[in-house]
Structure formats: C-alpha cells, structure tokens
Amino acid sequence: MSLYQVAQNYILLGALIVFAIMLFACLIRAVKGPLVGDRIVAINMMGTIVIVMIAMLAIMLSEGYLVDISIIYAMMSFLAVIVLSKIYIGIYEEKKYDSHDEEDV
C-alpha cells in the first residue's frame, strides 16, 4: 500500500469517527427533541449521515456494492421521512379541527 492510500485511510477513519459522534448527537436530539419537527429533522439527518458513512466505507474497503446499498438506504430514508411528515401533519390537522369544534360548543 502506498503512502497516499495509508493517509487516505486515516483521514477516512477520522471522518467516520466524527460522523459517529454526530450520529449519536442526532440520536439524542431525536429522543429529547422538544418538538415533533425537531425529531423528524434529526431522523432525516441521521439517515443522511449513515448514507455518507456507508459511502466512505465503500471507498475505504474498495467495495462497489456498498455504494448500491447507500443508494437503497437513501431511498428508504427519504420514504421514512415523508411518511413521518405525513403522519405528523395528519395528527396536527386533527388536533386543529378538534380544537375548533370545542370552541364552537
């Protein structure tokens, strides 16, 4: 292995460690978040960080199939955030409708 590849592996390993710390911070925000919107954004960010980490592992390990896995994970993460947003909007609209009914009584 050349000096360039060794340096590249150390830089990628350091970046993976930083991303792991960021992933943990997003997990804390997803659990503690004061608002549901904060939780949805944290889950979306966690998905993005995992996609980047898988892509970096694909570079480190020289395995092309990991890029395909990261693309599939990106589609699943996108759909999960869309579904969570749709559920949250439905709950918000239901609470809003119920509060208007209580005011009319």
GROMACS .gro file of N, CA and C in nm:
model
  315
    1MET      N    1   0.083  -0.117   0.000
    1MET     CA    2   0.000   0.000   0.000
    1MET      C    3   0.089   0.125   0.000
    2SER      N    4   0.052   0.222  -0.080
    2SER     CA    5   0.133   0.342  -0.090
    2SER      C    6   0.102   0.437   0.026
    3LEU      N    7   0.187   0.536   0.039
    3LEU     CA    8   0.170   0.635   0.145
    3LEU      C    9   0.039   0.711   0.127
    4TYR      N   10   0.002   0.735   0.002
    4TYR     CA   11  -0.124   0.805  -0.027
    4TYR      C   12  -0.244   0.725   0.024
    5GLN      N   13  -0.246   0.596   0.002
    5GLN     CA   14  -0.357   0.512   0.045
    5GLN      C   15  -0.365   0.503   0.198
    6VAL      N   16  -0.249   0.497   0.262
    6VAL     CA   17  -0.248   0.493   0.409
    6VAL      C   18  -0.302   0.624   0.465
    7ALA      N   19  -0.258   0.736   0.409
    7ALA     CA   20  -0.306   0.867   0.454
    7ALA      C   21  -0.457   0.879   0.428
    8GLN      N   22  -0.502   0.830   0.313
    8GLN     CA   23  -0.644   0.835   0.280
    8GLN      C   24  -0.725   0.753   0.380
    9ASN      N   25  -0.677   0.636   0.415
    9ASN     CA   26  -0.748   0.552   0.510
    9ASN      C   27  -0.756   0.617   0.649
   10TYR      N   28  -0.648   0.682   0.693
   10TYR     CA   29  -0.651   0.750   0.822
   10TYR      C   30  -0.747   0.869   0.822
   11ILE      N   31  -0.749   0.943   0.713
   11ILE     CA   32  -0.841   1.057   0.704
   11ILE      C   33  -0.985   1.008   0.703
   12LEU      N   34  -1.013   0.902   0.627
   12LEU     CA   35  -1.148   0.848   0.623
   12LEU      C   36  -1.189   0.790   0.758
   13LEU      N   37  -1.096   0.726   0.826
   13LEU     CA   38  -1.126   0.671   0.959
   13LEU      C   39  -1.157   0.783   1.057
   14GLY      N   40  -1.081   0.891   1.052
   14GLY     CA   41  -1.109   1.006   1.138
   14GLY      C   42  -1.245   1.068   1.107
   15ALA      N   43  -1.277   1.077   0.979
   15ALA     CA   44  -1.408   1.131   0.940
   15ALA      C   45  -1.520   1.040   0.986
   16LEU      N   46  -1.499   0.908   0.979
   16LEU     CA   47  -1.600   0.814   1.026
   16LEU      C   48  -1.625   0.830   1.177
   17ILE      N   49  -1.519   0.854   1.251
   17ILE     CA   50  -1.533   0.875   1.395
   17ILE      C   51  -1.613   1.002   1.423
   18VAL      N   52  -1.582   1.108   1.349
   18VAL     CA   53  -1.656   1.234   1.366
   18VAL      C   54  -1.803   1.215   1.331
   19PHE      N   55  -1.830   1.143   1.221
   19PHE     CA   56  -1.968   1.117   1.182
   19PHE      C   57  -2.040   1.031   1.285
   20ALA      N   58  -1.971   0.938   1.348
   20ALA     CA   59  -2.032   0.855   1.452
   20ALA      C   60  -2.073   0.941   1.571
   21ILE      N   61  -1.989   1.037   1.608
   21ILE     CA   62  -2.023   1.129   1.717
   21ILE      C   63  -2.144   1.214   1.678
   22MET      N   64  -2.146   1.262   1.554
   22MET     CA   65  -2.260   1.340   1.506
   22MET      C   66  -2.388   1.257   1.504
   23LEU      N   67  -2.374   1.130   1.467
   23LEU     CA   68  -2.490   1.040   1.466
   23LEU      C   69  -2.546   1.023   1.606
   24PHE      N   70  -2.459   1.009   1.704
   24PHE     CA   71  -2.502   0.997   1.843
   24PHE      C   72  -2.572   1.125   1.890
   25ALA      N   73  -2.519   1.241   1.850
   25ALA     CA   74  -2.583   1.368   1.887
   25ALA      C   75  -2.722   1.380   1.824
   26CYS      N   76  -2.736   1.334   1.701
   26CYS     CA   77  -2.868   1.337   1.635
   26CYS      C   78  -2.964   1.241   1.703
   27LEU      N   79  -2.913   1.128   1.750
   27LEU     CA   80  -2.997   1.033   1.821
   27LEU      C   81  -3.051   1.096   1.950
   28ILE      N   82  -2.967   1.169   2.019
   28ILE     CA   83  -3.011   1.238   2.141
   28ILE      C   84  -3.118   1.341   2.107
   29ARG      N   85  -3.099   1.416   1.999
   29ARG     CA   86  -3.199   1.516   1.959
   29ARG      C   87  -3.329   1.448   1.917
   30ALA      N   88  -3.320   1.332   1.853
   30ALA     CA   89  -3.442   1.262   1.811
   30ALA      C   90  -3.521   1.211   1.931
   31VAL      N   91  -3.453   1.176   2.038
   31VAL     CA   92  -3.521   1.127   2.157
   31VAL      C   93  -3.572   1.242   2.243
   32LYS      N   94  -3.489   1.344   2.264
   32LYS     CA   95  -3.522   1.454   2.355
   32LYS      C   96  -3.594   1.570   2.290
   33GLY      N   97  -3.593   1.577   2.157
   33GLY     CA   98  -3.641   1.695   2.088
   33GLY      C   99  -3.770   1.752   2.146
   34PRO      N  100  -3.773   1.883   2.169
   34PRO     CA  101  -3.893   1.939   2.230
   34PRO      C  102  -4.014   1.936   2.135
   35LEU      N  103  -3.990   1.942   2.007
   35LEU     CA  104  -4.098   1.942   1.909
   35LEU      C  105  -4.088   1.820   1.819
   36VAL      N  106  -4.200   1.782   1.762
   36VAL     CA  107  -4.200   1.668   1.669
   36VAL      C  108  -4.121   1.703   1.543
   37GLY      N  109  -4.126   1.827   1.503
   37GLY     CA  110  -4.049   1.870   1.385
   37GLY      C  111  -3.900   1.852   1.406
   38ASP      N  112  -3.852   1.881   1.527
   38ASP     CA  113  -3.711   1.859   1.559
   38ASP      C  114  -3.674   1.712   1.548
   39ARG      N  115  -3.764   1.627   1.591
   39ARG     CA  116  -3.739   1.484   1.585
   39ARG      C  117  -3.733   1.434   1.441
   40ILE      N  118  -3.823   1.484   1.357
   40ILE     CA  119  -3.824   1.443   1.217
   40ILE      C  120  -3.697   1.489   1.147
   41VAL      N  121  -3.654   1.610   1.174
   41VAL     CA  122  -3.530   1.661   1.113
   41VAL      C  123  -3.410   1.580   1.162
   42ALA      N  124  -3.408   1.544   1.290
   42ALA     CA  125  -3.298   1.464   1.343
   42ALA      C  126  -3.294   1.326   1.278
   43ILE      N  127  -3.410   1.265   1.257
   43ILE     CA  128  -3.414   1.135   1.191
   43ILE      C  129  -3.366   1.146   1.047
   44ASN      N  130  -3.405   1.253   0.979
   44ASN     CA  131  -3.358   1.275   0.842
   44ASN      C  132  -3.207   1.293   0.839
   45MET      N  133  -3.154   1.369   0.933
   45MET     CA  134  -3.010   1.391   0.939
   45MET      C  135  -2.935   1.261   0.971
   46MET      N  136  -2.993   1.179   1.058
   46MET     CA  137  -2.931   1.051   1.089
   46MET      C  138  -2.922   0.964   0.964
   47GLY      N  139  -3.028   0.963   0.884
   47GLY     CA  140  -3.025   0.887   0.760
   47GLY      C  141  -2.918   0.936   0.665
   48THR      N  142  -2.904   1.068   0.655
   48THR     CA  143  -2.802   1.125   0.567
   48THR      C  144  -2.662   1.090   0.616
   49ILE      N  145  -2.639   1.096   0.744
   49ILE     CA  146  -2.507   1.063   0.799
   49ILE      C  147  -2.473   0.917   0.775
   50VAL      N  148  -2.572   0.829   0.792
   50VAL     CA  149  -2.547   0.687   0.767
   50VAL      C  150  -2.514   0.663   0.620
   51ILE      N  151  -2.581   0.732   0.530
   51ILE     CA  152  -2.553   0.718   0.387
   51ILE      C  153  -2.409   0.760   0.357
   52VAL      N  154  -2.366   0.871   0.415
   52VAL     CA  155  -2.229   0.918   0.393
   52VAL      C  156  -2.128   0.819   0.452
   53MET      N  157  -2.160   0.764   0.570
   53MET     CA  158  -2.069   0.668   0.631
   53MET      C  159  -2.056   0.541   0.546
   54ILE      N  160  -2.166   0.494   0.490
   54ILE     CA  161  -2.159   0.376   0.404
   54ILE      C  162  -2.078   0.405   0.279
   55ALA      N  163  -2.095   0.524   0.222
   55ALA     CA  164  -2.018   0.561   0.103
   55ALA      C  165  -1.868   0.571   0.136
   56MET      N  166  -1.836   0.622   0.254
   56MET     CA  167  -1.695   0.630   0.293
   56MET      C  168  -1.637   0.491   0.315
   57LEU      N  169  -1.715   0.402   0.372
   57LEU     CA  170  -1.669   0.263   0.386
   57LEU      C  171  -1.648   0.198   0.251
   58ALA      N  172  -1.731   0.233   0.153
   58ALA     CA  173  -1.712   0.179   0.019
   58ALA      C  174  -1.578   0.222  -0.038
   59ILE      N  175  -1.537   0.345  -0.010
   59ILE     CA  176  -1.407   0.393  -0.058
   59ILE      C  177  -1.294   0.324   0.017
   60MET      N  178  -1.309   0.315   0.150
   60MET     CA  179  -1.203   0.254   0.231
   60MET      C  180  -1.180   0.107   0.196
   61LEU      N  181  -1.289   0.034   0.177
   61LEU     CA  182  -1.279  -0.110   0.154
   61LEU      C  183  -1.272  -0.147   0.007
   62SER      N  184  -1.285  -0.049  -0.081
   62SER     CA  185  -1.286  -0.070  -0.227
   62SER      C  186  -1.392  -0.173  -0.268
   63GLU      N  187  -1.510  -0.157  -0.212
   63GLU     CA  188  -1.623  -0.246  -0.242
   63GLU      C  189  -1.733  -0.164  -0.307
   64GLY      N  190  -1.759  -0.191  -0.433
   64GLY     CA  191  -1.857  -0.114  -0.508
   64GLY      C  192  -2.001  -0.140  -0.466
   65TYR      N  193  -2.029  -0.260  -0.415
   65TYR     CA  194  -2.167  -0.290  -0.379
   65TYR      C  195  -2.216  -0.204  -0.262
   66LEU      N  196  -2.125  -0.150  -0.182
   66LEU     CA  197  -2.168  -0.065  -0.071
   66LEU      C  198  -2.230   0.066  -0.121
   67VAL      N  199  -2.188   0.111  -0.238
   67VAL     CA  200  -2.249   0.231  -0.296
   67VAL      C  201  -2.394   0.202  -0.332
   68ASP      N  202  -2.420   0.083  -0.386
   68ASP     CA  203  -2.558   0.044  -0.416
   68ASP      C  204  -2.642   0.039  -0.289
   69ILE      N  205  -2.584  -0.013  -0.182
   69ILE     CA  206  -2.656  -0.019  -0.054
   69ILE      C  207  -2.686   0.121  -0.003
   70SER      N  208  -2.591   0.213  -0.020
   70SER     CA  209  -2.617   0.350   0.027
   70SER      C  210  -2.726   0.417  -0.055
   71ILE      N  211  -2.735   0.387  -0.184
   71ILE     CA  212  -2.843   0.444  -0.266
   71ILE      C  213  -2.978   0.388  -0.222
   72ILE      N  214  -2.984   0.259  -0.196
   72ILE     CA  215  -3.108   0.198  -0.148
   72ILE      C  216  -3.146   0.257  -0.013
   73TYR      N  217  -3.048   0.274   0.074
   73TYR     CA  218  -3.074   0.332   0.206
   73TYR      C  219  -3.124   0.476   0.193
   74ALA      N  220  -3.073   0.549   0.095
   74ALA     CA  221  -3.118   0.687   0.073
   74ALA      C  222  -3.266   0.689   0.034
   75MET      N  223  -3.306   0.597  -0.052
   75MET     CA  224  -3.447   0.591  -0.091
   75MET      C  225  -3.536   0.554   0.029
   76MET      N  226  -3.491   0.458   0.110
   76MET     CA  227  -3.569   0.418   0.227
   76MET      C  228  -3.577   0.531   0.328
   77SER      N  229  -3.468   0.604   0.348
   77SER     CA  230  -3.467   0.715   0.443
   77SER      C  231  -3.561   0.826   0.395
   78PHE      N  232  -3.560   0.854   0.267
   78PHE     CA  233  -3.648   0.955   0.210
   78PHE      C  234  -3.794   0.917   0.233
   79LEU      N  235  -3.827   0.793   0.204
   79LEU     CA  236  -3.965   0.749   0.223
   79LEU      C  237  -4.007   0.751   0.370
   80ALA      N  238  -3.916   0.715   0.459
   80ALA     CA  239  -3.947   0.718   0.602
   80ALA      C  240  -3.978   0.859   0.649
   81VAL      N  241  -3.901   0.956   0.604
   81VAL     CA  242  -3.924   1.095   0.645
   81VAL      C  243  -4.055   1.147   0.586
   82ILE      N  244  -4.085   1.109   0.463
   82ILE     CA  245  -4.212   1.150   0.402
   82ILE      C  246  -4.330   1.092   0.480
   83VAL      N  247  -4.322   0.964   0.516
   83VAL     CA  248  -4.430   0.900   0.591
   83VAL      C  249  -4.446   0.965   0.728
   84LEU      N  250  -4.334   0.988   0.798
   84LEU     CA  251  -4.342   1.052   0.930
   84LEU      C  252  -4.401   1.192   0.921
   85SER      N  253  -4.363   1.266   0.818
   85SER     CA  254  -4.417   1.401   0.799
   85SER      C  255  -4.566   1.396   0.771
   86LYS      N  256  -4.607   1.301   0.688
   86LYS     CA  257  -4.749   1.288   0.656
   86LYS      C  258  -4.830   1.252   0.781
   87ILE      N  259  -4.778   1.162   0.863
   87ILE     CA  260  -4.847   1.126   0.987
   87ILE      C  261  -4.855   1.246   1.080
   88TYR      N  262  -4.745   1.320   1.093
   88TYR     CA  263  -4.745   1.437   1.182
   88TYR      C  264  -4.843   1.543   1.133
   89ILE      N  265  -4.849   1.566   1.004
   89ILE     CA  266  -4.942   1.666   0.950
   89ILE      C  267  -5.086   1.621   0.975
   90GLY      N  268  -5.113   1.491   0.960
   90GLY     CA  269  -5.247   1.440   0.987
   90GLY      C  270  -5.287   1.458   1.132
   91ILE      N  271  -5.195   1.430   1.224
   91ILE     CA  272  -5.224   1.449   1.366
   91ILE      C  273  -5.245   1.596   1.398
   92TYR      N  274  -5.162   1.683   1.339
   92TYR     CA  275  -5.174   1.826   1.363
   92TYR      C  276  -5.309   1.878   1.312
   93GLU      N  277  -5.347   1.836   1.193
   93GLU     CA  278  -5.475   1.881   1.138
   93GLU      C  279  -5.592   1.829   1.222
   94GLU      N  280  -5.581   1.706   1.272
   94GLU     CA  281  -5.688   1.650   1.356
   94GLU      C  282  -5.701   1.728   1.486
   95LYS      N  283  -5.589   1.763   1.549
   95LYS     CA  284  -5.594   1.842   1.673
   95LYS      C  285  -5.651   1.981   1.645
   96LYS      N  286  -5.612   2.039   1.532
   96LYS     CA  287  -5.661   2.171   1.496
   96LYS      C  288  -5.812   2.167   1.472
   97TYR      N  289  -5.859   2.064   1.405
   97TYR     CA  290  -6.002   2.050   1.379
   97TYR      C  291  -6.079   2.028   1.509
   98ASP      N  292  -6.024   1.946   1.600
   98ASP     CA  293  -6.090   1.921   1.727
   98ASP      C  294  -6.096   2.046   1.814
   99SER      N  295  -5.990   2.127   1.809
   99SER     CA  296  -5.990   2.250   1.891
   99SER      C  297  -6.093   2.350   1.839
  100HIS      N  298  -6.117   2.353   1.707
  100HIS     CA  299  -6.220   2.441   1.654
  100HIS      C  300  -6.359   2.392   1.694
  101ASP      N  301  -6.379   2.263   1.700
  101ASP     CA  302  -6.508   2.210   1.742
  101ASP      C  303  -6.537   2.243   1.886
  102GLU      N  304  -6.437   2.238   1.975
  102GLU     CA  305  -6.456   2.269   2.116
  102GLU      C  306  -6.488   2.416   2.138
  103GLU      N  307  -6.431   2.505   2.054
  103GLU     CA  308  -6.458   2.647   2.067
  103GLU      C  309  -6.601   2.681   2.026
  104ASP      N  310  -6.656   2.607   1.931
  104ASP     CA  311  -6.792   2.633   1.883
  104ASP      C  312  -6.898   2.592   1.983
  105VAL      N  313  -6.866   2.499   2.072
  105VAL     CA  314  -6.966   2.447   2.166
  105VAL      C  315  -6.995   2.541   2.276
   0.00000   0.00000   0.00000
